[in-house]
mmCIF file of C-alpha atoms in Angstrom:
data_model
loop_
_atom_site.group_PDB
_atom_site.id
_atom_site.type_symbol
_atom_site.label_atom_id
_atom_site.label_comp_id
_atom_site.label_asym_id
_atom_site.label_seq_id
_atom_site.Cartn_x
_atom_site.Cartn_y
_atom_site.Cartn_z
ATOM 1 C CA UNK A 5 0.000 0.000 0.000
ATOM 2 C CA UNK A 6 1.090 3.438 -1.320
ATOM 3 C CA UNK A 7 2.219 5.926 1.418
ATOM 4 C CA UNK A 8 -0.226 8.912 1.397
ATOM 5 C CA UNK A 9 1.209 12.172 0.302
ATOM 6 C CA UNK A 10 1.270 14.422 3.305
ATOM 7 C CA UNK A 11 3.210 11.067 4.622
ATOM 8 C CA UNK A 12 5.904 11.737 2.300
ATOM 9 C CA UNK A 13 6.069 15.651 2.500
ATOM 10 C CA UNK A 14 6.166 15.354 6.403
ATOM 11 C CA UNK A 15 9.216 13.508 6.321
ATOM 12 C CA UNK A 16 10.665 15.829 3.479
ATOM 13 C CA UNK A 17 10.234 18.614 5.810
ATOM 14 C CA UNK A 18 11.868 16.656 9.084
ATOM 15 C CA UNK A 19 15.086 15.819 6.981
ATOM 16 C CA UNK A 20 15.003 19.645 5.751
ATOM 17 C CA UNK A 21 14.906 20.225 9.377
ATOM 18 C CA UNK A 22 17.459 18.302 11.096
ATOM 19 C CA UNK A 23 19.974 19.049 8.072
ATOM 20 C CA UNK A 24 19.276 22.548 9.229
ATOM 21 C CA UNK A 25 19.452 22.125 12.553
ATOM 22 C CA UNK A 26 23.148 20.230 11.910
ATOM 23 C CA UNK A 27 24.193 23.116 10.164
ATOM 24 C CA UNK A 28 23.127 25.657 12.561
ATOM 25 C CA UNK A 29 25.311 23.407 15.227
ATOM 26 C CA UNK A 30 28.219 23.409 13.029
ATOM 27 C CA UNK A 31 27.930 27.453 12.809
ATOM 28 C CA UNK A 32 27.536 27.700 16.188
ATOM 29 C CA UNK A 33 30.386 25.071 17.098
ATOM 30 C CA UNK A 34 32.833 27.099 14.607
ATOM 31 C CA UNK A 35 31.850 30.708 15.793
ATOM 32 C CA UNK A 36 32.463 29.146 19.237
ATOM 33 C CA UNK A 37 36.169 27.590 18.643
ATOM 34 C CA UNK A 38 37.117 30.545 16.459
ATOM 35 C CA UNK A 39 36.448 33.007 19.633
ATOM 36 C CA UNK A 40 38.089 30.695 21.861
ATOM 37 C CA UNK A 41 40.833 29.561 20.298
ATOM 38 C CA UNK A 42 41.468 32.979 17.894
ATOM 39 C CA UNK A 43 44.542 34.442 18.229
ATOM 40 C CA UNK A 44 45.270 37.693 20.585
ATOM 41 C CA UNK A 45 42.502 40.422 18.737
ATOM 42 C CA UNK A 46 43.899 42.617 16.116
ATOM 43 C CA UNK A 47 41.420 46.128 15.745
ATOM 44 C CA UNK A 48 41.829 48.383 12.954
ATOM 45 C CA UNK A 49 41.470 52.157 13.317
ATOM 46 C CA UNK A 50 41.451 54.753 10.849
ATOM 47 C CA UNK A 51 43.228 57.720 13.011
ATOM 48 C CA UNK A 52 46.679 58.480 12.797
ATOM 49 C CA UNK A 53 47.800 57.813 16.481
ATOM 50 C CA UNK A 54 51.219 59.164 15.090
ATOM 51 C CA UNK A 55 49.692 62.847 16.090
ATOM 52 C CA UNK A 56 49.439 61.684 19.281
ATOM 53 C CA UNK A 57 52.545 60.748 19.739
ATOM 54 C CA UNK A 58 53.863 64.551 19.656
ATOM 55 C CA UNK A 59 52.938 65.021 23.397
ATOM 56 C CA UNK A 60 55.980 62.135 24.065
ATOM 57 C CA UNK A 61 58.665 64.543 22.916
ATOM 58 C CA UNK A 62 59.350 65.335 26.459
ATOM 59 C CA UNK A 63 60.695 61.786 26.927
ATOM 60 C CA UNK A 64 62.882 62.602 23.972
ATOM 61 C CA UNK A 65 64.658 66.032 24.933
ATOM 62 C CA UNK A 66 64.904 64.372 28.457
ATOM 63 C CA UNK A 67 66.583 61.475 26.362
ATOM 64 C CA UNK A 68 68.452 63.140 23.857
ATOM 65 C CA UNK A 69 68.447 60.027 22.067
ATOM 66 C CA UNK A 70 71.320 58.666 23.559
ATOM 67 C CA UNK A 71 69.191 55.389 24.026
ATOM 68 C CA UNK A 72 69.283 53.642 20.731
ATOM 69 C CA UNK A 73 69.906 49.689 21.607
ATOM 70 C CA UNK A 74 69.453 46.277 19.849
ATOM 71 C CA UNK A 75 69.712 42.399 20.891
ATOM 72 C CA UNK A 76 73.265 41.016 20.726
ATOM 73 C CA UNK A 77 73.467 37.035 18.861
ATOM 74 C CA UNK A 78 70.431 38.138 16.628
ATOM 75 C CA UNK A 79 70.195 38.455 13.153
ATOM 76 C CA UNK A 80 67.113 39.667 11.821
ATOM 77 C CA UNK A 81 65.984 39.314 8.383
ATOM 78 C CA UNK A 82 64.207 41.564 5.687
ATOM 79 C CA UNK A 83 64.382 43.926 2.954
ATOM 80 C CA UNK A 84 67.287 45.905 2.915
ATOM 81 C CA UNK A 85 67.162 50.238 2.590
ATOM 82 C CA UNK A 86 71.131 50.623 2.811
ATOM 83 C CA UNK A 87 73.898 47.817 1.990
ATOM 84 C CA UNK A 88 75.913 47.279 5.521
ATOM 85 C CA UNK A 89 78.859 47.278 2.860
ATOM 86 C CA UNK A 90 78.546 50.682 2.546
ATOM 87 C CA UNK A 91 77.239 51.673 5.430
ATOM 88 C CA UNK A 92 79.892 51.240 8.524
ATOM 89 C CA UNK A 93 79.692 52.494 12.266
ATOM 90 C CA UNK A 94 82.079 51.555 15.195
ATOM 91 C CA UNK A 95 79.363 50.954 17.263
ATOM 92 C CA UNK A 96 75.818 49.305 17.218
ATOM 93 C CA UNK A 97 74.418 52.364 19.290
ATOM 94 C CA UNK A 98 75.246 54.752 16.057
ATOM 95 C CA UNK A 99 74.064 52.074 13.371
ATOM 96 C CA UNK A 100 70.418 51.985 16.058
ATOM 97 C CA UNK A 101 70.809 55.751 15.041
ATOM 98 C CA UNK A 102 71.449 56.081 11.768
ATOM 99 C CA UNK A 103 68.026 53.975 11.306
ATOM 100 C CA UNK A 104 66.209 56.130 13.713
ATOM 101 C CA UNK A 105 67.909 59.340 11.359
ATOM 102 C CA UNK A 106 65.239 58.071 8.398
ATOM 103 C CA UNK A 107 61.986 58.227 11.141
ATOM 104 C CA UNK A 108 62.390 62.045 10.805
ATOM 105 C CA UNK A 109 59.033 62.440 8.254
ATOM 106 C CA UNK A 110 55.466 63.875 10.085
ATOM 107 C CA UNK A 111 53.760 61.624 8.280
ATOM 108 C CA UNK A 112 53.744 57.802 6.926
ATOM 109 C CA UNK A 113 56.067 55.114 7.547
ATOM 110 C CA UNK A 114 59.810 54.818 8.729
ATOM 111 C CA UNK A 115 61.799 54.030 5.419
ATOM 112 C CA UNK A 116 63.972 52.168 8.232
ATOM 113 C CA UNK A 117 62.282 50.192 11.148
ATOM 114 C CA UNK A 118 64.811 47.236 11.730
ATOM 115 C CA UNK A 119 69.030 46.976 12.200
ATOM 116 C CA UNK A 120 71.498 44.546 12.169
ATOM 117 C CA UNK A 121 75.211 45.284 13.325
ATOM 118 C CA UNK A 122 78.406 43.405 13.654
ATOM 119 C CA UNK A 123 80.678 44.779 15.820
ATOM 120 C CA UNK A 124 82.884 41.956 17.200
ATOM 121 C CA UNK A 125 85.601 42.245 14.943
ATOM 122 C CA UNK A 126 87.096 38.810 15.896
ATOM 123 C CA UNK A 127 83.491 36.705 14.145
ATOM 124 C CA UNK A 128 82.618 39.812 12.300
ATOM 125 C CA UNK A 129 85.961 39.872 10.122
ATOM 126 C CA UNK A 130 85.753 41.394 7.087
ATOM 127 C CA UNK A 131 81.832 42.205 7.864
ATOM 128 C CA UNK A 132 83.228 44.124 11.109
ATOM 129 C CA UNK A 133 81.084 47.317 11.426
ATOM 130 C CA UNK A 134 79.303 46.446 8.852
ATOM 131 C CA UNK A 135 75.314 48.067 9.495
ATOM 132 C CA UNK A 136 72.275 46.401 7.615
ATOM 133 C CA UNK A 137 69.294 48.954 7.575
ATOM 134 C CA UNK A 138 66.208 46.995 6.627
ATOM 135 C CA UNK A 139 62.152 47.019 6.259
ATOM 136 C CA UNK A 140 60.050 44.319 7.474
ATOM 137 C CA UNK A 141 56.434 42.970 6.171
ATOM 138 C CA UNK A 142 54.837 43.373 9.560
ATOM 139 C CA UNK A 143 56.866 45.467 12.639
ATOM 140 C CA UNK A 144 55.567 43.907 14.949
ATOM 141 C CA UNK A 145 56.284 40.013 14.132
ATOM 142 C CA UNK A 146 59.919 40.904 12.630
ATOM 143 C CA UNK A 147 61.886 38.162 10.597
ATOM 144 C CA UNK A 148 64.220 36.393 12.846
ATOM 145 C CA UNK A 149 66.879 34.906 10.640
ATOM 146 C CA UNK A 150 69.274 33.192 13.226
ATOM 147 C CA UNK A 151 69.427 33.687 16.969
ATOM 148 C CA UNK A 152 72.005 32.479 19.698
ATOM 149 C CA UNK A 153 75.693 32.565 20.705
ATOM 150 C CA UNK A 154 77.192 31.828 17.312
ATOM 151 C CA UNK A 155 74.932 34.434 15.556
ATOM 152 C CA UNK A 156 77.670 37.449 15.005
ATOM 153 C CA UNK A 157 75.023 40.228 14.513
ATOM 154 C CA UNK A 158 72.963 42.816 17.182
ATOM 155 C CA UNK A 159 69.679 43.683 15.824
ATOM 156 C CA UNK A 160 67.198 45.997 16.986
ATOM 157 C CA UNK A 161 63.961 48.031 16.233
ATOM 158 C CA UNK A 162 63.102 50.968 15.504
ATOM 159 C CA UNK A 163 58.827 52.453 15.735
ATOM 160 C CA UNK A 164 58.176 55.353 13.416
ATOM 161 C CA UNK A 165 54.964 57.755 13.954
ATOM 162 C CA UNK A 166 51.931 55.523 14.266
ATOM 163 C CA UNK A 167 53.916 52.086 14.215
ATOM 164 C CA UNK A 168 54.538 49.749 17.184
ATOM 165 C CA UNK A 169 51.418 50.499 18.942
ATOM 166 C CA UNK A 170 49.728 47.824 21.424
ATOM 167 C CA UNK A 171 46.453 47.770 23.001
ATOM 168 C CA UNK A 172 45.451 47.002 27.024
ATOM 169 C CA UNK A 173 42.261 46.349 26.853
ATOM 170 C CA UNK A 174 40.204 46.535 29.616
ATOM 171 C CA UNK A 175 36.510 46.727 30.244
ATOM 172 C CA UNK A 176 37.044 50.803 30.943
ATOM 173 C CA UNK A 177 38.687 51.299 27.872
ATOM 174 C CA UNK A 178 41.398 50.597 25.607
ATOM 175 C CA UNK A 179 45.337 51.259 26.882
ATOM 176 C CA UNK A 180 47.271 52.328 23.602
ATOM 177 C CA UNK A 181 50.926 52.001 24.297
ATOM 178 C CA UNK A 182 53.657 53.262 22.052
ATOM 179 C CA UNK A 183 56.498 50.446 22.912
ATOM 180 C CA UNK A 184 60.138 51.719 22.284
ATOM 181 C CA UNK A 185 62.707 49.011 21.187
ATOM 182 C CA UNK A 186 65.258 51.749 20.616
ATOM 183 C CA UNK A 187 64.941 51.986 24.751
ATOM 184 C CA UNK A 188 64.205 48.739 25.991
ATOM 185 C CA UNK A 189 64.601 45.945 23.250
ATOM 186 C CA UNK A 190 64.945 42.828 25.037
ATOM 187 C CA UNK A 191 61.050 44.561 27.070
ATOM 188 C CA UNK A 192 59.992 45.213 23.860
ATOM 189 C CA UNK A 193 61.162 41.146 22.192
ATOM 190 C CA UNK A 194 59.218 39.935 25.296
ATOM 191 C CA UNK A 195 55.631 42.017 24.469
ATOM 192 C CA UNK A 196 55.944 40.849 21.070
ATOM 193 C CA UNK A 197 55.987 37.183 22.090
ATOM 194 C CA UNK A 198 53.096 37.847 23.934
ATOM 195 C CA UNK A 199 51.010 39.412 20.769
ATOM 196 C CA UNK A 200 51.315 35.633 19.166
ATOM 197 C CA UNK A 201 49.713 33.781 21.821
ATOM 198 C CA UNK A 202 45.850 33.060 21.407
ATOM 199 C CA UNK A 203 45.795 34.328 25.352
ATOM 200 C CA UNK A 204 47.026 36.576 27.797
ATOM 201 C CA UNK A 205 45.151 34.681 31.189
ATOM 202 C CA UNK A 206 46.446 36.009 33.776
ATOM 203 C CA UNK A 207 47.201 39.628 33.083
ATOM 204 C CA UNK A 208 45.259 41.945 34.959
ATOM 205 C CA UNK A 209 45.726 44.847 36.980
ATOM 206 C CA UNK A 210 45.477 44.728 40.350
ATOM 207 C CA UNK A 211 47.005 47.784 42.636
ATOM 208 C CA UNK A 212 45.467 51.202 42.190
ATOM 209 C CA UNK A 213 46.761 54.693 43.888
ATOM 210 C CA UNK A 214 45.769 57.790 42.384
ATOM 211 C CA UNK A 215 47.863 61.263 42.385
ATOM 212 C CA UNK A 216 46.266 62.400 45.741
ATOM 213 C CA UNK A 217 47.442 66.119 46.649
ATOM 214 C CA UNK A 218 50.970 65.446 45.477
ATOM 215 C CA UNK A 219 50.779 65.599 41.883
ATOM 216 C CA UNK A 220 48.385 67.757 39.487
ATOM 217 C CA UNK A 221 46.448 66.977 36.827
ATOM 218 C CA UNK A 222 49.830 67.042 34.692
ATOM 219 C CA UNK A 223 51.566 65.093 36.737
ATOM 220 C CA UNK A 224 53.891 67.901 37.957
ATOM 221 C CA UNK A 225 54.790 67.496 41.799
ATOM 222 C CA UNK A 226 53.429 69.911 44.157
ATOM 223 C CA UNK A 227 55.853 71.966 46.316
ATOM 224 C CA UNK A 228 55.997 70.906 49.848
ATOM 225 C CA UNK A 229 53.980 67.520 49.848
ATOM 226 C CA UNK A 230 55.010 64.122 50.139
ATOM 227 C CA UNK A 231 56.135 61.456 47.210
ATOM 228 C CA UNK A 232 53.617 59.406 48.702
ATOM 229 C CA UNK A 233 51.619 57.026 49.508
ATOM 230 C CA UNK A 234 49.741 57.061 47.221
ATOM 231 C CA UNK A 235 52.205 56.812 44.533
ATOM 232 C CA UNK A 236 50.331 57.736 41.357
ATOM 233 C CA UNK A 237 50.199 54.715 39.130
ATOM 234 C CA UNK A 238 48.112 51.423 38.293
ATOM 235 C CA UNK A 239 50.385 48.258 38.862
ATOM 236 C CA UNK A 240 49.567 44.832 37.000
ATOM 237 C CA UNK A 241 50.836 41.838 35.818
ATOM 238 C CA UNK A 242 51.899 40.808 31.921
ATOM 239 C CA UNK A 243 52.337 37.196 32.680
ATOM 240 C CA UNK A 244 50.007 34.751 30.637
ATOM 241 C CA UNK A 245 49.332 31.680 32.483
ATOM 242 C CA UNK A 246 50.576 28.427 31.744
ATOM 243 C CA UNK A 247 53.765 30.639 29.870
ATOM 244 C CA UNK A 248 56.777 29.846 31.437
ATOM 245 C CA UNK A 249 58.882 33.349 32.173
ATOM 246 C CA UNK A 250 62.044 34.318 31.721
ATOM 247 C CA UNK A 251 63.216 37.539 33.769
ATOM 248 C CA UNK A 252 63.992 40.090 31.158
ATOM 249 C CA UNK A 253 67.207 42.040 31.489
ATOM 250 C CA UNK A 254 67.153 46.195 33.083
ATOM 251 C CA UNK A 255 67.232 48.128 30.787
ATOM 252 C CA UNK A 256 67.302 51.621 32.273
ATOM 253 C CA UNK A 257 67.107 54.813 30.142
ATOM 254 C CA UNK A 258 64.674 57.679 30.647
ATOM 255 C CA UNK A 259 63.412 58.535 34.161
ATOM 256 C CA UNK A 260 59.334 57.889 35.361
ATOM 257 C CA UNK A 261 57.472 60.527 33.816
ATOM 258 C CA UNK A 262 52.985 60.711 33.558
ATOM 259 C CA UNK A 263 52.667 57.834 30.975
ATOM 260 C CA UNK A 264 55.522 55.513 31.025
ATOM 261 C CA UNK A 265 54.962 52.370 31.442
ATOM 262 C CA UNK A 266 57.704 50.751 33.086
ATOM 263 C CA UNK A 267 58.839 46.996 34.941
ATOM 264 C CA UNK A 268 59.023 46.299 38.350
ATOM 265 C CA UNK A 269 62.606 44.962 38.447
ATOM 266 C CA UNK A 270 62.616 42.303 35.831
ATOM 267 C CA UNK A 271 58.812 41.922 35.189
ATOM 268 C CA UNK A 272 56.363 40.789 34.706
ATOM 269 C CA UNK A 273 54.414 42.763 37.487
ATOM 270 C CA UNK A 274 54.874 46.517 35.477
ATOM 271 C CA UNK A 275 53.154 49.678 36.214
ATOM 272 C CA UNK A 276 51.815 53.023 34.626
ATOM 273 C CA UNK A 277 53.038 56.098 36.071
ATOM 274 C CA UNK A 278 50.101 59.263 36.458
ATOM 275 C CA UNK A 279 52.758 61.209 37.508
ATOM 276 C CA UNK A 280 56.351 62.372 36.897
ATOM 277 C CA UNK A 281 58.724 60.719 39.714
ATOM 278 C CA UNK A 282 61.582 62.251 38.633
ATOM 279 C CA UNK A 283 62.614 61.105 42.850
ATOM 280 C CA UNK A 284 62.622 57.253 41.552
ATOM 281 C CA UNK A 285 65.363 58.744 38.879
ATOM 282 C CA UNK A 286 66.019 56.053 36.593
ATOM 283 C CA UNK A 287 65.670 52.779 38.823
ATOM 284 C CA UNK A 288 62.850 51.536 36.215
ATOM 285 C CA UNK A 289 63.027 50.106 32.788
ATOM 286 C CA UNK A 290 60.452 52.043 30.652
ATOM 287 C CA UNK A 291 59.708 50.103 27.717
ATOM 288 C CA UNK A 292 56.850 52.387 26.292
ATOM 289 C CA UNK A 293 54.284 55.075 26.842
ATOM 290 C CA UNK A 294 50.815 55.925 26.977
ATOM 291 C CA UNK A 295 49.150 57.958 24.599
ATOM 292 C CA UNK A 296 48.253 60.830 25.748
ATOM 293 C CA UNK A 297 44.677 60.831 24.963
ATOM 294 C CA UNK A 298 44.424 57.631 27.034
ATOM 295 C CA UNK A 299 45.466 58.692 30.193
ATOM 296 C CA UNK A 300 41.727 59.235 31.407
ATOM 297 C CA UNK A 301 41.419 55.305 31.352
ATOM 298 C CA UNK A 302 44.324 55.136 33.418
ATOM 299 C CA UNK A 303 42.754 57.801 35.356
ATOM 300 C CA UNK A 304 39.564 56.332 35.317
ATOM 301 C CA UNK A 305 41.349 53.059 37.031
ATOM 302 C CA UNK A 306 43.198 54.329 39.557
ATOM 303 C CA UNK A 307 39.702 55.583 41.127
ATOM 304 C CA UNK A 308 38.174 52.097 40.987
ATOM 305 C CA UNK A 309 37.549 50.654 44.564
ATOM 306 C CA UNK A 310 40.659 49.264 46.973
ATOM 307 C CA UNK A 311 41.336 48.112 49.905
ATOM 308 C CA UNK A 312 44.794 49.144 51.836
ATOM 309 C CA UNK A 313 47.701 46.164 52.214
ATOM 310 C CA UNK A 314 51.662 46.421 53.420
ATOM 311 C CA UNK A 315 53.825 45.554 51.032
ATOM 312 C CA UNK A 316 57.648 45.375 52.619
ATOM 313 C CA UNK A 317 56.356 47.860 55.054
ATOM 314 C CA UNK A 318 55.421 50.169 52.655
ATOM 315 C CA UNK A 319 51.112 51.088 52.718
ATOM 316 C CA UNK A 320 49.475 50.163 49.073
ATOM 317 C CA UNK A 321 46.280 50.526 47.801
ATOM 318 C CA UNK A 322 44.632 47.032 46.419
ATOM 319 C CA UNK A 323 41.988 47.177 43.886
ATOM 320 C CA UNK A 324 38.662 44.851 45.483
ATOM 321 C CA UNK A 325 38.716 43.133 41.796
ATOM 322 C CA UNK A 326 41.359 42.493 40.042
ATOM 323 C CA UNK A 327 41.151 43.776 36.140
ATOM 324 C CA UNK A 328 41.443 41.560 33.709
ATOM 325 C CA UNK A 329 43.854 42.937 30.900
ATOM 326 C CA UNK A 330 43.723 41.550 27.150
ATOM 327 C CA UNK A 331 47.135 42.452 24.955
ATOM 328 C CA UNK A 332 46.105 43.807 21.508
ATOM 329 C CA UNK A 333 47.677 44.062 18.040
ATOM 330 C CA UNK A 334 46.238 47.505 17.112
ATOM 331 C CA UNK A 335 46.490 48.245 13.180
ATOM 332 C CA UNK A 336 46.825 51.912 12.238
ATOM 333 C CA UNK A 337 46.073 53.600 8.996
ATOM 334 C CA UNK A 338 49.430 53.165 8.350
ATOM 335 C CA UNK A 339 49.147 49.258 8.214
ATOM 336 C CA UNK A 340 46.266 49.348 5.476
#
């Protein structure tokens, strides 16, 4: 006996419906895995952050560029803008700044971002003093050629207007930190490693202290009044779980001004300064900066709720909840 007709359409429709259903699940599923298991976000923006970059000449003049360092036993790899044949320094601190000498434009990309130097003139022989000035693809995941004790070469960095700019994002806002390789490279190798994981667990900020009636709203000290507590800054953590960590090398070059953000000791605990501390002198590495622009977030942080702890019998201000920090590639107009 012939099945009726509706018989037939009814279980048309209830394959049509679980093949839907299935492929609903398998949207779903992948949407799921690709959030969880994405790499750390990258988010584009159209502004030129270079402009706000010019408020960080302070750390400059204070500077006077005498900080221009690379990454001994590394070679890094990449298109080269001047031949090291005919381009020869005595020392890798003048080849860092003779790549930092083509970053001079307002606008657009360094023609230079990335040097390699050989300066031992026992390996380097006949390539002694030689000084590689190259471009890479992407600035912020360089071209490592070789890397260890038999590797001849220093390398380092170098961030033009609107390059080399990460993102702490929090849940009050966005972070945007201008790193500086020229100052810190080995601080700067380590935040780069942490762009390429698909996770920064673990980072968070958790101490809080804002300027009180020691600093103003520039960060200038006022006459006559304590250097604290509280100590004007946010303190955190840059340590991803499950990531073993390696203490990274001092570094010390400009003093704590309003922005810096800096290591405690070796890291990874590292803090952002809402005031000049020109008193701490230049016990900190500073491995980048705020922009300005962003400092209300940082503000905006330091007035979140505490509680008061001794730390080495010094008073500190706690935050009640930790905040969770996510590391960002951000991608300028530049990059597009």
């Amino acid at each position: 006996m012939g099945r009726r007709s509706i018989d037939s359409n009814a279980s048309r429709w209830v394959t049509l419906t679980f093949m839907f259903l299935g492929l609903l699940a398998c949207t779903l599923a992948y949407f799921v895995i690709s959030i969880v298991l994405k790499p750390t976000n990258s988010v584009l923006y159209s502004d030129n952050f270079g402009l706000g970059e010019s408020n960080l000449s302070d750390f400059e003049r204070e500077n006077g560029g005498k900080c221009c360092r690379g990454i001994p036993n590394l070679e890094l790899w990449g298109s080269a803008v001047k031949w090291g044949t005919q381009n020869k320094f005595n020392s890798s601190e003048k080849c860092c700044q003779s790549c930092k000498a083509m970053c001079n434009g307002k606008d657009g990309k360094c023609l230079c971002d990335s040097w390699v130097f050989c300066g031992d003139q026992q390996a380097c022989g006949s390539h002694f003093g030689e000084c590689w000035l190259k471009k890479q693809k992407d600035i912020l995941k360089p071209q490592r050629q070789a890397a260890g004790s038999q590797v001849m070469w220093t390398s380092g960095l170098i961030f033009g207007k609107g390059e080399g700019i990460i993102g702490l994002e929090t849940e009050h806002g966005t972070l945007h930190i201008k790193l500086r390789p020229d100052y810190a490279p080995y601080s700067v190798d380590y935040i780069l490693e942490l762009l390429q994981l698909r996770h920064c667990a673990g980072c968070q900020f958790y101490r809080a202290e804002g300027r009180g009636n020691s600093w103003d709203a520039k960060g200038n000290h006022i006459k006559d009044t304590s250097f604290g507590p509280p100590y004007a800054l946010i303190q955190g953590t840059l340590e991803a779980a499950g990531v073993s960590f390696k203490g990274i090398p001092e570094e010390m070059c400009p003093s704590i001004r309003r922005g810096a953000v800096a290591w405690v000791g070796s890291g990874p605990e590292f803090f952002i300064s809402l005031a000049d501390h020109a008193e701490w002198n230049k016990a900190y590495t500073v491995f980048g900066f705020v922009l300005p622009d962003d400092m209300e977030i940082a503000e905006k942080i330091a007035l979140l709720p505490t509680k008061s702890d001794v730390w080495n019998n010094v008073n500190v201000s706690i935050l009640e909840t930790p905040l969770p920090i996510s590391v960002q590639k951000i991608i300028t107009n530049l990059d597009s």
